[in-house]
PDB file of C-alpha atoms in Angstrom:
ATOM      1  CA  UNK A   1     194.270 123.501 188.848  1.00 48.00           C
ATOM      2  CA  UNK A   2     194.287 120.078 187.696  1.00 49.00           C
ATOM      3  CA  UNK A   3     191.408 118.769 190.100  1.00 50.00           C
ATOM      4  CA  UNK A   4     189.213 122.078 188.781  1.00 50.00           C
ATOM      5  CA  UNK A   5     189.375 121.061 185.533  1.00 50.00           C
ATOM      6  CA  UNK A   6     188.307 117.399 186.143  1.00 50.00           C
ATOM      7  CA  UNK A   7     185.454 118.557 188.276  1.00 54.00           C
ATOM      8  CA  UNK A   8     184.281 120.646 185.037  1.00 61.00           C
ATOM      9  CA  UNK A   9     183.840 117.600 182.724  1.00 64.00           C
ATOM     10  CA  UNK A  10     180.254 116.081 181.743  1.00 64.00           C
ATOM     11  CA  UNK A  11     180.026 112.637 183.372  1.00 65.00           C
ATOM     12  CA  UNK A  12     180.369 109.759 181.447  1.00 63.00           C
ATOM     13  CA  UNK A  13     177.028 108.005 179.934  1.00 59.00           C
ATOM     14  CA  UNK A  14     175.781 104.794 181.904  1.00 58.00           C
ATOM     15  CA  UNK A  15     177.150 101.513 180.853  1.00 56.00           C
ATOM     16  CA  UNK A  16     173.745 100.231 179.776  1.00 54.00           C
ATOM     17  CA  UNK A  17     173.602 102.632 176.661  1.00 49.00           C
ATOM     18  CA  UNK A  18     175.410 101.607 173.961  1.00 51.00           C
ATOM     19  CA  UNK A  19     175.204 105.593 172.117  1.00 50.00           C
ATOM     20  CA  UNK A  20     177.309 104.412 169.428  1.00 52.00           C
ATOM     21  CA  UNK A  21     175.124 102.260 167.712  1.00 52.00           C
ATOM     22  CA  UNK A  22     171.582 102.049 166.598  1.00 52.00           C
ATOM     23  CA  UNK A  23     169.451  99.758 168.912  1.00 55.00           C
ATOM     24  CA  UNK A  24     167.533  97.889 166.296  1.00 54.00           C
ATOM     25  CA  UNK A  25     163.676  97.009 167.872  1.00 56.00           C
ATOM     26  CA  UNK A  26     162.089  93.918 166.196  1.00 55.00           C
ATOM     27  CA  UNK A  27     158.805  94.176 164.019  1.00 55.00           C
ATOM     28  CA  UNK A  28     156.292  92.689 165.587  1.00 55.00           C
ATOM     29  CA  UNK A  29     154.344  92.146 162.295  1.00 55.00           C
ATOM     30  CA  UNK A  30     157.064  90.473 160.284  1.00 54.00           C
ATOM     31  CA  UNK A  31     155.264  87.056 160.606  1.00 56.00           C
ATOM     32  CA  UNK A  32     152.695  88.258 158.537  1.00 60.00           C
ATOM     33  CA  UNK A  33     154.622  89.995 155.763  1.00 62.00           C
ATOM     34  CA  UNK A  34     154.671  87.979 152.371  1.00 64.00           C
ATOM     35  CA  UNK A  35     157.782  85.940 151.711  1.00 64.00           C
ATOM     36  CA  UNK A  36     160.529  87.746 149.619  1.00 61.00           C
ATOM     37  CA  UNK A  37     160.268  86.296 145.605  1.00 57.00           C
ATOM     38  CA  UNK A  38     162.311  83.329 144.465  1.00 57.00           C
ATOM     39  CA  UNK A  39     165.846  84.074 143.060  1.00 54.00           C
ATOM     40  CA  UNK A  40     164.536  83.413 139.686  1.00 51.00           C
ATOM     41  CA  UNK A  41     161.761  86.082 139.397  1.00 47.00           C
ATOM     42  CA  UNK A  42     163.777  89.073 140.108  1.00 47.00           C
ATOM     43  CA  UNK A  43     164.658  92.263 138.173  1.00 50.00           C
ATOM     44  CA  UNK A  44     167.066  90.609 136.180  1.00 49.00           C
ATOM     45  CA  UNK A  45     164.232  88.230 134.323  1.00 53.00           C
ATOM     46  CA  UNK A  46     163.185  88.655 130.894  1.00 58.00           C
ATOM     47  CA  UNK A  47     161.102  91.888 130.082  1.00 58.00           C
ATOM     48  CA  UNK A  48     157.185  91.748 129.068  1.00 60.00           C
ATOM     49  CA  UNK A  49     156.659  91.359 125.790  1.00 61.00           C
ATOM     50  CA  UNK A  50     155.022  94.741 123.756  1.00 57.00           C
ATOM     51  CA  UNK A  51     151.519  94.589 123.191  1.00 53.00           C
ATOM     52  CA  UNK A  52     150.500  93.119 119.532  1.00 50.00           C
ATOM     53  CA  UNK A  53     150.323  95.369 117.007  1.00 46.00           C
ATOM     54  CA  UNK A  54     146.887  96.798 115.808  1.00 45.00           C
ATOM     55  CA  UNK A  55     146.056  97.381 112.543  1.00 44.00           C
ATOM     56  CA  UNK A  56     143.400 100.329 110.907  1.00 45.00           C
ATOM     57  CA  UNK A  57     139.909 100.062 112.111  1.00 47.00           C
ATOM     58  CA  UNK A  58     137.851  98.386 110.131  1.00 49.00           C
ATOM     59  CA  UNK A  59     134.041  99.134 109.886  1.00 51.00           C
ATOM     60  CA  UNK A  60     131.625  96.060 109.356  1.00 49.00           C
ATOM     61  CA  UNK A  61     134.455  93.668 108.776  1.00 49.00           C
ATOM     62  CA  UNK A  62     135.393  95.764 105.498  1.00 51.00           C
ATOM     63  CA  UNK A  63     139.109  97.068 105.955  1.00 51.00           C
ATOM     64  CA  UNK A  64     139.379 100.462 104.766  1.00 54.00           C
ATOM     65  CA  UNK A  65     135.419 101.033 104.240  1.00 67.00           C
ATOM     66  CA  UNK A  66     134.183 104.443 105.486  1.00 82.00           C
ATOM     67  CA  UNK A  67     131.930 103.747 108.652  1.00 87.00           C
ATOM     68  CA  UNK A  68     128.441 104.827 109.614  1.00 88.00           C
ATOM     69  CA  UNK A  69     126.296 104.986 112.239  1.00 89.00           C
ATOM     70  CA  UNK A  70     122.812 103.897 112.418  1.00 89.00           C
ATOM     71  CA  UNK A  71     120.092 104.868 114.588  1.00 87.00           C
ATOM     72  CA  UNK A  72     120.611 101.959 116.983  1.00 89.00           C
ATOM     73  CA  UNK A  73     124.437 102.669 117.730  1.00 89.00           C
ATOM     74  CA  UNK A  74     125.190  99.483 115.275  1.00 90.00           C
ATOM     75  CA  UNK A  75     128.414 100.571 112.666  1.00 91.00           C
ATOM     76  CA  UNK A  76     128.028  99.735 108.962  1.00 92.00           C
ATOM     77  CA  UNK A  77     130.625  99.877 106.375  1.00 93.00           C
ATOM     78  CA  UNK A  78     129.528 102.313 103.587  1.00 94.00           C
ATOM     79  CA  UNK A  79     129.587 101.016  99.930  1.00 94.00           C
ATOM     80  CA  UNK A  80     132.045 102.755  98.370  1.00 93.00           C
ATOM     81  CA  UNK A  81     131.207 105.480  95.272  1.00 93.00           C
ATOM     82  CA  UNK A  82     132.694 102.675  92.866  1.00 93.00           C
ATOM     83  CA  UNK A  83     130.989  99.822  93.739  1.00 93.00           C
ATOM     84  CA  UNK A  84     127.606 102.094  94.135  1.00 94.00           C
ATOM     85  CA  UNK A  85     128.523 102.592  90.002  1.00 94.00           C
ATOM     86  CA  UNK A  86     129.195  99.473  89.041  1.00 93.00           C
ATOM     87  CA  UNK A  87     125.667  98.217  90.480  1.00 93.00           C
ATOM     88  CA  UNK A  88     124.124 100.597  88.542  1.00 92.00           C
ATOM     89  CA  UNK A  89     125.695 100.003  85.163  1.00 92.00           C
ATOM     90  CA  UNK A  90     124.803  96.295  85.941  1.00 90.00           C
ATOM     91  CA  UNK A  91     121.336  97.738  86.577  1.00 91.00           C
ATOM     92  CA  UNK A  92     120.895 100.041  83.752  1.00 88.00           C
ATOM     93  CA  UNK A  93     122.520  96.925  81.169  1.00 87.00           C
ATOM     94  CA  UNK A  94     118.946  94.594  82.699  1.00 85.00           C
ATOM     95  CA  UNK A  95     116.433  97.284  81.989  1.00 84.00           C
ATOM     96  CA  UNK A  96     118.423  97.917  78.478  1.00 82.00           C
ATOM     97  CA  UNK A  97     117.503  94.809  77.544  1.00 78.00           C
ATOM     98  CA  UNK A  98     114.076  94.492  78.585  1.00 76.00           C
ATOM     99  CA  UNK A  99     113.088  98.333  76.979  1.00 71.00           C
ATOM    100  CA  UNK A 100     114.813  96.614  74.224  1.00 71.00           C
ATOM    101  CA  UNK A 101     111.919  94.201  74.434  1.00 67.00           C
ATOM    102  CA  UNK A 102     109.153  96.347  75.899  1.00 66.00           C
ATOM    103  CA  UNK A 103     110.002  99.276  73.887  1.00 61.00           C
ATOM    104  CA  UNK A 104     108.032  98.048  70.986  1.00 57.00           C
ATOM    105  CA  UNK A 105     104.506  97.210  72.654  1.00 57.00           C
ATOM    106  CA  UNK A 106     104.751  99.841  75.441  1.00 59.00           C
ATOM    107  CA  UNK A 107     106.466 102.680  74.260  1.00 66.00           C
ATOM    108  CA  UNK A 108     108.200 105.010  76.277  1.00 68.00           C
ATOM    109  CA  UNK A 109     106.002 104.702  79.380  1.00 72.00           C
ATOM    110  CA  UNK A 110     106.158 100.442  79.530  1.00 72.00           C
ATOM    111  CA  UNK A 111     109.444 101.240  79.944  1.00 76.00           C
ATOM    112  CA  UNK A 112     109.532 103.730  82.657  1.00 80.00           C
ATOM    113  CA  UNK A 113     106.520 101.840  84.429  1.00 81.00           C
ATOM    114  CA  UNK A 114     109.308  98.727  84.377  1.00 82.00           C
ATOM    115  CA  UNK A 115     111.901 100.848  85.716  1.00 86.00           C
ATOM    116  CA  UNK A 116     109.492 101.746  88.155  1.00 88.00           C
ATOM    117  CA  UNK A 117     108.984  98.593  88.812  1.00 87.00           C
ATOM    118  CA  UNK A 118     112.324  96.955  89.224  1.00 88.00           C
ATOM    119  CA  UNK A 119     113.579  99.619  91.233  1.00 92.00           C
ATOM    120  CA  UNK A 120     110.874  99.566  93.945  1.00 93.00           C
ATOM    121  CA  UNK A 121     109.645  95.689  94.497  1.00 90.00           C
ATOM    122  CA  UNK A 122     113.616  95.162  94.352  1.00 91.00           C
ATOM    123  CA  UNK A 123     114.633  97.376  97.103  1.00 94.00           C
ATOM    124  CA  UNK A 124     111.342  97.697  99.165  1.00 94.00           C
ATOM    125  CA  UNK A 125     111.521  93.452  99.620  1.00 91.00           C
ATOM    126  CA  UNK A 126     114.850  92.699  99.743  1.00 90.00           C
ATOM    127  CA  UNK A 127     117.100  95.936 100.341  1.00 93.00           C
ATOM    128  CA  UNK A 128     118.950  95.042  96.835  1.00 92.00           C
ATOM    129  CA  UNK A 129     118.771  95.110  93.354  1.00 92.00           C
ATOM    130  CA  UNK A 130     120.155  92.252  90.699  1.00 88.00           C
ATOM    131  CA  UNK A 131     123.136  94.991  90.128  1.00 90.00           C
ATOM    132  CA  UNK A 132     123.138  95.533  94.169  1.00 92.00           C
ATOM    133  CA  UNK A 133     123.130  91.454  94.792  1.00 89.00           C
ATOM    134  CA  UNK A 134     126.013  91.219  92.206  1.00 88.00           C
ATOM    135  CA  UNK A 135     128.203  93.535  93.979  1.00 90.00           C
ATOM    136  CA  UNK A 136     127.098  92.566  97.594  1.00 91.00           C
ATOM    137  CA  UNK A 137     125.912  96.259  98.707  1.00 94.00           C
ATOM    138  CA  UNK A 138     122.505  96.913 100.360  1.00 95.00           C
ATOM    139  CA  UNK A 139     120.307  99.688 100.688  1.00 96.00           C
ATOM    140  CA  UNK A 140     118.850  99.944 104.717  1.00 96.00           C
ATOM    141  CA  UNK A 141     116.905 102.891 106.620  1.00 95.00           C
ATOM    142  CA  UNK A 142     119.136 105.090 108.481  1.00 94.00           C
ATOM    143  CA  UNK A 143     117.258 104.200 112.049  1.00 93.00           C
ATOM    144  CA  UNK A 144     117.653 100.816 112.155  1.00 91.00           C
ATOM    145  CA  UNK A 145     119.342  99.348 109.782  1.00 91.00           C
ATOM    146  CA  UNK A 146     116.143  97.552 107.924  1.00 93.00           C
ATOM    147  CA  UNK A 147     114.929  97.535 104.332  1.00 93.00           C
ATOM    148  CA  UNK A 148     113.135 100.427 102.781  1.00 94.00           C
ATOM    149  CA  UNK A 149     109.450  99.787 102.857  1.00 92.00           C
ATOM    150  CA  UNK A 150     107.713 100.993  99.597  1.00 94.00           C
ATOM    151  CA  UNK A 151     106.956 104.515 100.150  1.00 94.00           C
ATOM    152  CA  UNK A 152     110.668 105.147 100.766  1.00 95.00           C
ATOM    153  CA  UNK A 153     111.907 102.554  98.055  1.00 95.00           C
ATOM    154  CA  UNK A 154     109.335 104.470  95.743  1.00 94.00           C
ATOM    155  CA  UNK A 155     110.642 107.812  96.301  1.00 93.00           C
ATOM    156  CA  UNK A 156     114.394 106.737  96.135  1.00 94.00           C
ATOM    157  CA  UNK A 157     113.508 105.753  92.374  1.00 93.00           C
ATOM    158  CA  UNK A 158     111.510 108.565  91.835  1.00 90.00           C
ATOM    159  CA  UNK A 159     113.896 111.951  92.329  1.00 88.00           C
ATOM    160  CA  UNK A 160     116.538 110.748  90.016  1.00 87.00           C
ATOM    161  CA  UNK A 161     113.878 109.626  87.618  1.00 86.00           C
ATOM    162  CA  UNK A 162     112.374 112.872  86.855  1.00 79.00           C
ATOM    163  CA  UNK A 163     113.911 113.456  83.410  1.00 68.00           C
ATOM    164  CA  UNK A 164     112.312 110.038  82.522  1.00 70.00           C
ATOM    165  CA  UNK A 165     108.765 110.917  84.132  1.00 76.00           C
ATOM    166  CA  UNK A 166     108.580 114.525  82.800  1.00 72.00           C
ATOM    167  CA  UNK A 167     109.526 113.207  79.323  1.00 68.00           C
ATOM    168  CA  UNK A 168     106.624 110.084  79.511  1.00 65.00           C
ATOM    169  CA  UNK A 169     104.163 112.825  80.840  1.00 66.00           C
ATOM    170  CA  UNK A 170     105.495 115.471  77.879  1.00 64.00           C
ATOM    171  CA  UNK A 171     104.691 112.925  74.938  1.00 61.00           C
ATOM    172  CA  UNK A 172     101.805 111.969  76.721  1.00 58.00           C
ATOM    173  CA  UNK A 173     100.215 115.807  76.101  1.00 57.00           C
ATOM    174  CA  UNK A 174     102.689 116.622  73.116  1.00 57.00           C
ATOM    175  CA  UNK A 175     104.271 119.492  74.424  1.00 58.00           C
ATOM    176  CA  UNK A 176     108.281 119.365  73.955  1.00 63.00           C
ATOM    177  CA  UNK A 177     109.873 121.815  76.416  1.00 62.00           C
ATOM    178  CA  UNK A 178     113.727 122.873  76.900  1.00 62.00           C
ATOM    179  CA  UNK A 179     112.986 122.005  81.430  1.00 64.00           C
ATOM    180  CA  UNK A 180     112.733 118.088  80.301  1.00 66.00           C
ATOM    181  CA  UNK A 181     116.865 118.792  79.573  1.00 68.00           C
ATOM    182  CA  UNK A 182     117.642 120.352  83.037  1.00 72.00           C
ATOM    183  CA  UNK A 183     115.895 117.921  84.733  1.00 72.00           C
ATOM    184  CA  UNK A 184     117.831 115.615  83.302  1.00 73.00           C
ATOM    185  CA  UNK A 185     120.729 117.212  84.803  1.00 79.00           C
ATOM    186  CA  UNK A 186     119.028 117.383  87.830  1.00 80.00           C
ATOM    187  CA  UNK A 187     118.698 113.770  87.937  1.00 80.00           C
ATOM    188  CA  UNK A 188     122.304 113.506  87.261  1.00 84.00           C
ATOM    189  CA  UNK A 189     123.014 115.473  89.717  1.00 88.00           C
ATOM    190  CA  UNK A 190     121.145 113.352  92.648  1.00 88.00           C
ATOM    191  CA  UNK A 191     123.817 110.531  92.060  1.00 89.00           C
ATOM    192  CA  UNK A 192     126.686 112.675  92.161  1.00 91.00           C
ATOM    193  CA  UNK A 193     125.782 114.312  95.257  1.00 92.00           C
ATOM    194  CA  UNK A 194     126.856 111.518  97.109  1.00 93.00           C
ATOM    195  CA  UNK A 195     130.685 112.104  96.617  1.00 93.00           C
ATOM    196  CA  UNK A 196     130.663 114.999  98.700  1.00 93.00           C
ATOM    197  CA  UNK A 197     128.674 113.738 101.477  1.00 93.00           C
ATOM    198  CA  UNK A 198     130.133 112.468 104.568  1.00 93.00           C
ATOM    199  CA  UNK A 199     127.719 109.225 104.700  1.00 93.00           C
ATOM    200  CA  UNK A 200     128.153 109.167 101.262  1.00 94.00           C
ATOM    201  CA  UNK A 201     124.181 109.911 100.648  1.00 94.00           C
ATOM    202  CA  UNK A 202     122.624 111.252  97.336  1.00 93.00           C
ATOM    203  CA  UNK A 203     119.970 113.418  97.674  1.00 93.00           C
ATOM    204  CA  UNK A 204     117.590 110.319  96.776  1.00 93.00           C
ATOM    205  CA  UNK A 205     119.334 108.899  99.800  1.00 95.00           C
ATOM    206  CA  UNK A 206     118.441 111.491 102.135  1.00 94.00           C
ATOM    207  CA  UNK A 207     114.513 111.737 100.722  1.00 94.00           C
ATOM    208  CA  UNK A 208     114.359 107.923 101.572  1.00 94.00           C
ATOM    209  CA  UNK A 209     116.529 108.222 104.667  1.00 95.00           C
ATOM    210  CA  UNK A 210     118.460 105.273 103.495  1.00 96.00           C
ATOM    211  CA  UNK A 211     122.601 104.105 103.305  1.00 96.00           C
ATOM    212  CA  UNK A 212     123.718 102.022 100.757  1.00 96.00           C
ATOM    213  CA  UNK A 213     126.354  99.457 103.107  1.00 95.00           C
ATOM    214  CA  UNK A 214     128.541  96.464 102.461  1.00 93.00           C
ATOM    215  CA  UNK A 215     126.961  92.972 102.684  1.00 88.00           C
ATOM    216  CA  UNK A 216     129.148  89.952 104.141  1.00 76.00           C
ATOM    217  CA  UNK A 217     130.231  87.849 101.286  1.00 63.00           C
ATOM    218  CA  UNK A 218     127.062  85.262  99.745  1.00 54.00           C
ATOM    219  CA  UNK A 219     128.221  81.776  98.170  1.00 50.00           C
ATOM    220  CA  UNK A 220     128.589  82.189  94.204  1.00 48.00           C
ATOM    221  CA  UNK A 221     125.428  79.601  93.892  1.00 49.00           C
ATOM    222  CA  UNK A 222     123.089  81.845  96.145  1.00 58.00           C
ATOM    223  CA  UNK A 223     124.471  85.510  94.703  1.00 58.00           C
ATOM    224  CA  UNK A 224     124.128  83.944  91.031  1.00 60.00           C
ATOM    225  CA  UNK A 225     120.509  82.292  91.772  1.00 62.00           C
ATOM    226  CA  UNK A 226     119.089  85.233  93.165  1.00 63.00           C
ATOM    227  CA  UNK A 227     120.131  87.260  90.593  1.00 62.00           C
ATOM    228  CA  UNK A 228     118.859  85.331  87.631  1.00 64.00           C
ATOM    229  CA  UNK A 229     114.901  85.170  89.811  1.00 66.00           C
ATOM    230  CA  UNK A 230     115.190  88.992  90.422  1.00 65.00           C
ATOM    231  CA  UNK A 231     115.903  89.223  86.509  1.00 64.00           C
ATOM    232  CA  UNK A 232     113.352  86.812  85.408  1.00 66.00           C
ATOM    233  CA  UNK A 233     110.869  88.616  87.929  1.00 66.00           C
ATOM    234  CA  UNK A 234     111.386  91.593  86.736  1.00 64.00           C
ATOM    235  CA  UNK A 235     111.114  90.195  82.676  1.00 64.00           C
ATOM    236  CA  UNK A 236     107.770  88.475  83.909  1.00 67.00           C
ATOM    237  CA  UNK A 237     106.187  91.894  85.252  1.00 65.00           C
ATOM    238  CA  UNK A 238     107.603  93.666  81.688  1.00 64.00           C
ATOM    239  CA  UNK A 239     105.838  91.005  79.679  1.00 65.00           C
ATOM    240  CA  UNK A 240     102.341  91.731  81.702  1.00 68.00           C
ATOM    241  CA  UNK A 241     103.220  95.404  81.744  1.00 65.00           C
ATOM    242  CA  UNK A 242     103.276  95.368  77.813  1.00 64.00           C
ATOM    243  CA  UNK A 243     100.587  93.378  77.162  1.00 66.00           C
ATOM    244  CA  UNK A 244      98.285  95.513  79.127  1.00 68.00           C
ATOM    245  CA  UNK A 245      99.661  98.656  77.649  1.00 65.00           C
ATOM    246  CA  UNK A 246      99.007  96.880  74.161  1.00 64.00           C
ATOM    247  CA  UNK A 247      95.378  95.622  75.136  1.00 65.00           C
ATOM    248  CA  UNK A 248      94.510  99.092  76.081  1.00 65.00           C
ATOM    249  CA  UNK A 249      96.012 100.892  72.674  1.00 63.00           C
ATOM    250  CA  UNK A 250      94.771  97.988  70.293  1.00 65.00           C
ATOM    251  CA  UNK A 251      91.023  97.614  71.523  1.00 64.00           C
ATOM    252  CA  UNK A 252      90.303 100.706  73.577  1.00 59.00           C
ATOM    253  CA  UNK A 253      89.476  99.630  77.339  1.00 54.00           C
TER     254      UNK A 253
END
């Protein structure tokens, strides 16, 4: 019974294979593996530092200003609604003071032909008013980004301006009529019309195809030099204005 049992057994493994453990085969590519890292750069070094923080965007170098794109893909920083105001008051206080002057040779159409004038030659040549160069803003063409030539600087003056053209035209063939009053509204209306546009354009603005944009900061000397020639310019062309209005009512060419 014994010797049955015995004979029923598996037989034992060979002697050369050590079952009991792994055999562990060598990598034949470990010579070209990259050395482990030092001690020193392991996961217990210090962590990366975090990114700098970045502040609003900031269009033209103007934090906070509204951007714009022009025609070319270039962004400009939009004048702001304020600033657009404050040129104009600056604007409207240089051609007080030169109706002032004209009012009494030229009448009522010196002083809109001076308006005319100031406006245009101003913005068609160098993209800015005396109020404009004082408060560093700049009128350009939506495309490209360059100065209004005359046609557009012309009719940028113009739609506002109607109230002051109908009224010249009005006393000219002495008719009064109740439509000079609306179109002064209408005139008011063109520069408030930019506070609910997105690229903050009156409806003179969109006629002309033109933004009014930030300029980068002049030197006092420059800003205040160019604004006293753009005044005296403008005083120059008054002068010759009313003295050819006054040659033609005094002798009849």
């Amino acid at each position: 019974m014994s010797g049955g049992a015995v004979s029923d057994m598996p037989p034992p493994p060979p002697d050369d294979s050590d079952w009991s453990s792994p055999r562990l085969t060598p990598d034949p590519d470990w010579s070209s593996r990259p050395p482990p890292p030092p001690d020193d750069a392991g996961w217990s070094s210090q962590p990366p530092a975090p990114p700098p923080l970045v502040g609003p965007p900031t269009a033209g170098g103007v934090p906070g200003a509204r951007p714009a794109l022009l025609g070319t893909g270039d962004t400009v920083a939009l004048a702001s609604p304020g600033t657009r105001f404050t040129a104009r008051i600056v604007d409207l206080l240089v051609l007080a003071v030169l109706g002032s002057v004209l009012g009494f040779v030229a009448g009522p159409a010196g002083t809109v032909i001076v308006a005319a004038a100031y406006e245009t030659i101003f913005i068609a040549t160098k993209g800015q008013t005396p109020g404009k160069m004082a408060t560093r803003i700049r009128i350009v063409r939506t495309d490209d980004g360059a100065i209004p030539g005359w046609g557009a600087s012309a009719a940028r003056w113009a739609l506002p301006s109607v109230a002051s053209i109908a009224t010249v035209v009005a006393s000219a063939v002495a008719v009064e009529s109740a439509a000079i009053d609306w179109l002064g509204v209408i005139g008011l209306l063109v520069y408030v019309s930019l506070l609910w546009d997105r690229r903050r354009q009156g409806w003179h603005d969109k006629v002309a195809r033109t933004l009014v944009i930030n300029t980068p900061a002049q030197t006092a000397l420059s800003n205040r030099v160019a604004i006293w020639l753009g005044v005296a310019f403008v005083a120059l062309i008054a002068l010759l204005v009313g003295l050819v209005i006054w040659a033609f009512a005094s002798f009849g060419f």
